[in-house]
Amino acid sequence: MKFLAYFVLVCFFTVPLVEGRVRHYKWEVKYEFKSPDCYKKLAITINGRTPGPSIIAQKGDTIIVELKNSLLTENVAIHWHGIRQVGTPWFDGTEGVTQCPILPGNTFVYKFIVDRPGTYLYHAHYGMQREAGLYGSIRVSLPDGESEPFWYDYDRSIILTDWYHNSTYEQAAGLSSKSFVWVGEPQSILIQGKGRFDCSTPGIRAGLCNATNPECTPYALTVIPQKTYRLRIGSLTALSALSFEIEGHNMTVVEADGHYVEPFVVKNLFIYSGETYSVLVTANQDPSRNYWASAKIVSRPSNTTNGLAIFNYYPNHPRRNPPTFPPLRPHWNDTEPRLAQSIAMKSHKGYIHPPPQTSDRVIVMLNTQNRINGNVRWSVNNISYNLPHTPYLIALKHNLTHAFDPSPPPDGYNFANYDIYSVPKNVNATTRTGIYRLKFNTTVDIILQNANKMDPNNSETHPWHLHGHDFWVVGYGKGKFDKTKDPKNYNLVNPIMKNTVAVHPYGWTALRFLANNPGVWAFHCHIEFHFFMGMGVVFEEGIEKLGSLPTSIMGCGDTKGFHRP
């Protein structure tokens, strides 16, 4: 019976049921000068573009990406965000966890199956290259002849990002120095790679900013009156939580991270880094004019101008500005509507994947800001994460257990005595490379607990992303998680499944997932700077069930002699 149950679970969650086609891409990654917000700086491009080319496929298709690294002085790796990599954990694209980085001048081939329809992303997973422009969208549709539980006329993808003028090298140097220089707020918000920086800002060197550059012409989404559009909206911000709004139009949320949502209507969509949503919008307003689409920073007191695009009613000119002022709401520190949207997200009635009613293991993760030898770091249960030189997947499969710390991180913290509302009395923490070893095919609960930073009255929003899995979001709460009382209120009836979820200021979020995908998987805050500063962990499960690893992922750390092209 145990084998039968395991077989059913694997089939239900992992095995593609449709034999698809092969989609082959050849990409070259390199630096180019770009002006996405009118300010010229180096950006990482794919085939000369940022955002990079979209991957458009059907469920069951095989994706092959030949990636040439032409960055000259930098390594690279690309993560396929939301693709579970069932049977191909070595192509997850997480440097230090599942592969060695791709060296300058080398070409690496990623090959994987997209086994579920939905809205996904791809982005760099080496250093902080994602925020330098190395990202794009993945759109997976149902096979021909199959239908979804909603209807629309046209399908569009939009990626929201924040944009800094300092290089990632300057930012990394500031974050890792004992004098600690925070990156600050972004200079711009980009909608589908386009934003608008004020070129009259004092101190801008002549020739660097050109407000008439066509690269920074606002993105225009052209719509036909009375038609309904599916907007697939993804966020790959380095820092910012956003509120996305289309002036005068309601949006119906129908999908989140590849799972159908019981539809609900919003005026503005709160979206955190690493999340994807599909919303339905009908062009049912006055067709004689255009409307603003706006992306505003929330959860931080930012002075960054809202990202703006034009919701262009055909046949109006796409560069014709709306006659109104862009939307200004909501206020940055109004947490109640953000929590309300999180709680409102439920699985669609006809597409509920029932969660296990109990868990085998509970890990409570306290998110804190700390100091280690004078450096500012982010930690989980007082341990700040460092990537090893030998990727975990290779080290574990080849029994190179000396390559990382053998002691696992703790499953909890000092629940009784820790005050989440105050600056810690002792801000010191430690760094480790240890990982969580999960028993294969067991059910694991993760409780993400937020707390105060090292400055008073400040608790940030953290979006956490799990590689290789979807999880059920079974609960949210304010204050400190009570491990006796709060699990009694979990939603075990129709919880939404996601791969990225926010933990709100001074609150907690509860997740449940099945450890049924053999491999080694990162779980981390998707804020680029927080992960760089140690805010993440790694899970291993079922490593013994994997066959031989491809040698193409090797060649670094203790695997320098293992690599073969």
GROMACS .gro file of C-alpha atoms in nm, residues 358-541:
model
  184
  358THR     CA    1  -0.080   1.608   0.892
  359SER     CA    2   0.292   1.668   0.858
  360ASP     CA    3   0.591   1.452   0.948
  361ARG     CA    4   0.825   1.737   1.032
  362VAL     CA    5   0.787   2.104   1.131
  363ILE     CA    6   1.066   2.356   1.074
  364VAL     CA    7   1.017   2.707   1.210
  365MET     CA    8   1.242   2.964   1.042
  366LEU     CA    9   1.300   3.292   1.226
  367ASN     CA   10   1.402   3.565   0.978
  368THR     CA   11   1.644   3.812   1.138
  369GLN     CA   12   1.907   4.071   1.057
  370ASN     CA   13   2.236   4.013   1.239
  371ARG     CA   14   2.605   4.089   1.261
  372ILE     CA   15   2.882   3.838   1.196
  373ASN     CA   16   3.236   3.955   1.268
  374GLY     CA   17   3.117   4.312   1.219
  375ASN     CA   18   2.938   4.249   0.888
  376VAL     CA   19   2.563   4.294   0.847
  377ARG     CA   20   2.394   3.971   0.741
  378TRP     CA   21   2.050   3.812   0.720
  379SER     CA   22   1.993   3.485   0.902
  380VAL     CA   23   1.753   3.198   0.956
  381ASN     CA   24   1.745   3.070   1.315
  382ASN     CA   25   2.061   3.271   1.380
  383ILE     CA   26   2.255   3.104   1.095
  384SER     CA   27   2.354   3.295   0.785
  385TYR     CA   28   2.390   3.086   0.473
  386ASN     CA   29   2.707   3.065   0.262
  387LEU     CA   30   2.732   2.880  -0.068
  388PRO     CA   31   3.007   2.614  -0.078
  389HIS     CA   32   3.264   2.592  -0.357
  390THR     CA   33   3.144   2.242  -0.450
  391PRO     CA   34   2.773   2.229  -0.540
  392TYR     CA   35   2.569   2.024  -0.292
  393LEU     CA   36   2.412   1.800  -0.556
  394ILE     CA   37   2.752   1.683  -0.678
  395ALA     CA   38   2.906   1.664  -0.330
  396LEU     CA   39   2.626   1.446  -0.198
  397LYS     CA   40   2.605   1.218  -0.502
  398HIS     CA   41   2.983   1.166  -0.507
  399ASN     CA   42   3.009   1.141  -0.127
  400LEU     CA   43   3.223   1.456  -0.099
  401THR     CA   44   3.070   1.528   0.240
  402HIS     CA   45   3.375   1.726   0.355
  403ALA     CA   46   3.275   1.994   0.104
  404PHE     CA   47   3.016   2.144   0.340
  405ASP     CA   48   2.931   2.162   0.709
  406PRO     CA   49   2.794   1.820   0.817
  407SER     CA   50   2.578   1.962   1.098
  408PRO     CA   51   2.224   2.057   0.989
  409PRO     CA   52   2.064   2.393   1.070
  410PRO     CA   53   1.822   2.398   1.366
  411ASP     CA   54   1.451   2.322   1.322
  412GLY     CA   55   1.350   2.618   1.538
  413TYR     CA   56   1.456   2.899   1.766
  414ASN     CA   57   1.402   3.006   2.127
  415PHE     CA   58   1.024   3.044   2.095
  416ALA     CA   59   0.956   3.127   2.458
  417ASN     CA   60   1.209   3.406   2.506
  418TYR     CA   61   1.253   3.572   2.165
  419ASP     CA   62   1.073   3.906   2.128
  420ILE     CA   63   0.990   3.953   1.760
  421TYR     CA   64   0.891   4.319   1.816
  422SER     CA   65   1.227   4.438   1.952
  423VAL     CA   66   1.583   4.473   1.833
  424PRO     CA   67   1.759   4.155   1.950
  425LYS     CA   68   1.962   4.198   2.267
  426ASN     CA   69   2.236   3.994   2.103
  427VAL     CA   70   2.257   4.057   1.727
  428ASN     CA   71   2.547   3.819   1.667
  429ALA     CA   72   2.498   3.514   1.444
  430THR     CA   73   2.713   3.253   1.269
  431THR     CA   74   2.766   3.139   0.910
  432ARG     CA   75   2.737   2.776   0.799
  433THR     CA   76   2.698   2.565   0.488
  434GLY     CA   77   2.493   2.286   0.651
  435ILE     CA   78   2.167   2.167   0.491
  436TYR     CA   79   1.834   2.011   0.591
  437ARG     CA   80   1.818   1.640   0.504
  438LEU     CA   81   1.452   1.548   0.447
  439LYS     CA   82   1.320   1.194   0.455
  440PHE     CA   83   1.196   1.114   0.106
  441ASN     CA   84   0.821   1.128   0.040
  442THR     CA   85   0.742   1.284   0.378
  443THR     CA   86   0.530   1.591   0.445
  444VAL     CA   87   0.716   1.896   0.572
  445ASP     CA   88   0.575   2.212   0.730
  446ILE     CA   89   0.773   2.535   0.712
  447ILE     CA   90   0.676   2.827   0.933
  448LEU     CA   91   0.833   3.154   0.821
  449GLN     CA   92   0.846   3.387   1.122
  450ASN     CA   93   0.918   3.755   1.070
  451ALA     CA   94   1.076   3.978   1.334
  452ASN     CA   95   1.226   4.320   1.398
  453LYS     CA   96   1.544   4.425   1.217
  454MET     CA   97   1.846   4.575   1.390
  455ASP     CA   98   1.682   4.918   1.379
  456PRO     CA   99   1.377   4.983   1.600
  457ASN     CA  100   1.018   4.945   1.476
  458ASN     CA  101   1.113   4.793   1.143
  459SER     CA  102   1.007   4.455   1.007
  460GLU     CA  103   1.036   4.395   0.634
  461THR     CA  104   0.832   4.188   0.389
  462HIS     CA  105   1.023   3.880   0.268
  463PRO     CA  106   0.912   3.677  -0.037
  464TRP     CA  107   1.041   3.318  -0.004
  465HIS     CA  108   1.089   3.094  -0.309
  466LEU     CA  109   1.122   2.714  -0.303
  467HIS     CA  110   1.303   2.542  -0.589
  468GLY     CA  111   1.187   2.204  -0.719
  469HIS     CA  112   0.842   2.211  -0.557
  470ASP     CA  113   0.509   2.376  -0.514
  471PHE     CA  114   0.377   2.409  -0.160
  472TRP     CA  115   0.038   2.459  -0.004
  473VAL     CA  116   0.001   2.793   0.171
  474VAL     CA  117  -0.193   2.675   0.475
  475GLY     CA  118  -0.191   2.983   0.693
  476TYR     CA  119  -0.096   3.343   0.766
  477GLY     CA  120  -0.093   3.521   1.095
  478LYS     CA  121   0.008   3.832   1.285
  479GLY     CA  122   0.263   3.829   1.565
  480LYS     CA  123   0.446   3.523   1.691
  481PHE     CA  124   0.343   3.181   1.563
  482ASP     CA  125   0.188   2.964   1.834
  483LYS     CA  126   0.277   2.604   1.750
  484THR     CA  127  -0.004   2.473   1.969
  485LYS     CA  128  -0.293   2.698   1.865
  486ASP     CA  129  -0.223   2.825   1.513
  487PRO     CA  130  -0.208   2.488   1.328
  488LYS     CA  131  -0.570   2.430   1.435
  489ASN     CA  132  -0.670   2.715   1.202
  490TYR     CA  133  -0.478   2.596   0.895
  491ASN     CA  134  -0.669   2.588   0.569
  492LEU     CA  135  -0.650   2.221   0.471
  493VAL     CA  136  -0.957   2.234   0.246
  494ASN     CA  137  -0.869   2.455  -0.051
  495PRO     CA  138  -0.526   2.617   0.005
  496ILE     CA  139  -0.356   2.768  -0.297
  497MET     CA  140  -0.034   2.604  -0.416
  498LYS     CA  141   0.258   2.834  -0.497
  499ASN     CA  142   0.634   2.836  -0.529
  500THR     CA  143   0.685   3.186  -0.384
  501VAL     CA  144   0.507   3.344  -0.091
  502ALA     CA  145   0.543   3.655   0.126
  503VAL     CA  146   0.587   3.668   0.501
  504HIS     CA  147   0.445   4.001   0.616
  505PRO     CA  148   0.595   4.241   0.873
  506TYR     CA  149   0.579   4.105   1.228
  507GLY     CA  150   0.383   3.807   1.097
  508TRP     CA  151   0.415   3.442   0.998
  509THR     CA  152   0.333   3.228   0.696
  510ALA     CA  153   0.285   2.849   0.709
  511LEU     CA  154   0.368   2.620   0.414
  512ARG     CA  155   0.331   2.247   0.360
  513PHE     CA  156   0.504   2.045   0.089
  514LEU     CA  157   0.585   1.690  -0.011
  515ALA     CA  158   0.955   1.601  -0.019
  516ASN     CA  159   0.902   1.383  -0.326
  517ASN     CA  160   1.136   1.532  -0.588
  518PRO     CA  161   1.482   1.371  -0.565
  519GLY     CA  162   1.752   1.636  -0.561
  520VAL     CA  163   1.895   1.930  -0.369
  521TRP     CA  164   1.684   2.243  -0.362
  522ALA     CA  165   1.736   2.602  -0.252
  523PHE     CA  166   1.476   2.784  -0.039
  524HIS     CA  167   1.552   3.152   0.002
  525CYS     CA  168   1.432   3.508   0.026
  526HIS     CA  169   1.387   3.631  -0.330
  527ILE     CA  170   1.509   3.980  -0.247
  528GLU     CA  171   1.841   3.977  -0.428
  529PHE     CA  172   2.033   4.160  -0.157
  530HIS     CA  173   1.893   3.952   0.130
  531PHE     CA  174   1.992   3.623  -0.033
  532PHE     CA  175   2.335   3.768  -0.110
  533MET     CA  176   2.360   3.847   0.263
  534GLY     CA  177   2.274   3.492   0.370
  535MET     CA  178   1.894   3.462   0.386
  536GLY     CA  179   1.839   3.110   0.262
  537VAL     CA  180   1.861   2.737   0.330
  538VAL     CA  181   1.898   2.416   0.126
  539PHE     CA  182   1.693   2.093   0.136
  540GLU     CA  183   1.808   1.748   0.025
  541GLU     CA  184   1.566   1.465  -0.046
   0.00000   0.00000   0.00000
